[in-house]
Structure formats: structure tokens, C-alpha cells
Amino acid sequence: MKSIIDLIYYSDYFRTTDNSSLSDEYMSAVDRVCEAEKQLLTRLPECAEFFEEYQDAQIAVTSLAQRYEFAKGMRVGAQLILELTKPLL
């Protein structure tokens, strides 16, 4: 069974992402990546299969890192809330 943190992260519990709010900065970075990939595969078409394997591996690592950091942030937030419930004096 998935933890509540995983359910929230994967938007199974409620939606946490909104593609319509992606920043111009983010979209510009995506465009740069797409253009670089296009140029790479144009110059080195024989590397297409290897590059796809590399991308898959990189995506897996990044996805895990993002999930771990999300969970850590949720835990820090919960600890902060607990700290705020303590009496002042």
C-alpha cells in the first residue's frame, strides 16, 4: 500500500500539478532541451538507441530524486506544524 505522501506526490489523492501554470522560464528550458536533442540526433543518428536508453535512465534517477525530496519536504512541513502547536511559555 502506498503511503499518503506517495498518493499525494503521484496525484492519486488529489491533483498537485497544473500544467497550465508552467512558467515561461520552465517552458524555455524544455524548448532548449528539445532543440539540443534534435541537434544531437541529427548529427549522430547512429546514437539514437543509446541516447534513448540514457534518457530513460536519467529520467528514472530524476524521478526518484524528486519523489524523495517531495517526501522529505512533506515531513519537514509536518514537523514544523507540530512545533507550532507547542505552547509559547
Tab-separated table of C-alpha atoms in Angstrom:
chain	number	residue	atom	x	y	z
A	1	MET	CA	0.000	0.000	0.000
A	2	LYS	CA	1.292	3.449	-0.934
A	3	SER	CA	1.938	5.991	1.800
A	4	ILE	CA	-0.164	9.151	1.918
A	5	ILE	CA	2.924	11.056	0.763
A	6	ASP	CA	3.214	8.853	-2.347
A	7	LEU	CA	-0.522	9.204	-3.018
A	8	ILE	CA	-0.209	12.993	-2.913
A	9	TYR	CA	3.009	13.015	-4.968
A	10	TYR	CA	1.534	10.866	-7.742
A	11	SER	CA	-1.730	12.881	-7.666
A	12	ASP	CA	-3.693	9.766	-6.676
A	13	TYR	CA	-5.106	11.516	-3.606
A	14	PHE	CA	-5.703	14.932	-5.115
A	15	ARG	CA	-4.230	16.809	-8.043
A	16	THR	CA	-0.958	18.537	-7.146
A	17	THR	CA	0.123	19.675	-10.595
A	18	ASP	CA	-1.359	22.137	-13.027
A	19	ASN	CA	0.236	22.140	-16.468
A	20	SER	CA	-1.431	25.433	-17.339
A	21	SER	CA	0.681	27.219	-14.725
A	22	LEU	CA	4.107	26.186	-16.034
A	23	SER	CA	6.313	29.247	-16.103
A	24	ASP	CA	7.831	30.795	-19.192
A	25	GLU	CA	11.237	30.013	-17.690
A	26	TYR	CA	10.335	26.313	-17.422
A	27	MET	CA	8.941	26.176	-20.949
A	28	SER	CA	12.059	27.917	-22.279
A	29	ALA	CA	14.240	25.282	-20.587
A	30	VAL	CA	12.115	22.496	-22.103
A	31	ASP	CA	12.475	24.084	-25.539
A	32	ARG	CA	16.272	24.208	-25.108
A	33	VAL	CA	16.386	20.519	-24.175
A	34	CYS	CA	14.219	19.564	-27.157
A	35	GLU	CA	16.355	21.606	-29.540
A	36	ALA	CA	19.586	20.119	-28.167
A	37	GLU	CA	18.163	16.597	-28.526
A	38	LYS	CA	17.117	17.318	-32.108
A	39	GLN	CA	20.589	18.616	-32.984
A	40	LEU	CA	22.314	15.696	-31.286
A	41	LEU	CA	20.246	13.084	-33.106
A	42	THR	CA	20.696	14.926	-36.415
A	43	ARG	CA	24.479	14.917	-36.004
A	44	LEU	CA	24.758	11.417	-34.525
A	45	PRO	CA	21.824	9.344	-35.787
A	46	GLU	CA	23.702	6.121	-35.011
A	47	CYS	CA	23.497	7.013	-31.297
A	48	ALA	CA	19.696	7.312	-31.202
A	49	GLU	CA	19.095	3.988	-29.444
A	50	PHE	CA	21.846	4.569	-26.882
A	51	PHE	CA	20.616	8.111	-26.270
A	52	GLU	CA	17.087	6.826	-25.628
A	53	GLU	CA	18.445	4.333	-23.070
A	54	TYR	CA	20.424	7.148	-21.457
A	55	GLN	CA	17.330	9.361	-21.310
A	56	ASP	CA	15.275	6.577	-19.721
A	57	ALA	CA	17.946	6.003	-17.064
A	58	GLN	CA	18.280	9.738	-16.387
A	59	ILE	CA	14.512	10.152	-16.099
A	60	ALA	CA	14.358	7.261	-13.616
A	61	VAL	CA	17.073	8.814	-11.432
A	62	THR	CA	15.496	12.269	-11.573
A	63	SER	CA	12.046	10.888	-10.796
A	64	LEU	CA	13.318	9.046	-7.727
A	65	ALA	CA	15.227	12.095	-6.510
A	66	GLN	CA	12.165	14.319	-6.927
A	67	ARG	CA	9.959	11.851	-5.051
A	68	TYR	CA	12.463	11.575	-2.185
A	69	GLU	CA	12.780	15.357	-1.928
A	70	PHE	CA	8.992	15.770	-2.025
A	71	ALA	CA	8.607	13.266	0.822
A	72	LYS	CA	11.347	14.999	2.798
A	73	GLY	CA	9.619	18.359	2.308
A	74	MET	CA	6.303	16.915	3.482
A	75	ARG	CA	7.964	15.562	6.623
A	76	VAL	CA	9.681	18.884	7.339
A	77	GLY	CA	6.338	20.640	6.899
A	78	ALA	CA	4.656	18.233	9.312
A	79	GLN	CA	7.437	18.733	11.867
A	80	LEU	CA	7.034	22.496	11.515
A	81	ILE	CA	3.299	22.211	12.175
A	82	LEU	CA	3.975	20.086	15.260
A	83	GLU	CA	6.478	22.659	16.503
A	84	LEU	CA	3.911	25.437	16.047
A	85	THR	CA	1.416	23.622	18.271
A	86	LYS	CA	3.715	23.850	21.317
A	87	PRO	CA	2.791	26.411	23.976
A	88	LEU	CA	4.711	29.684	23.853
A	89	LEU	CA	5.643	29.673	27.533
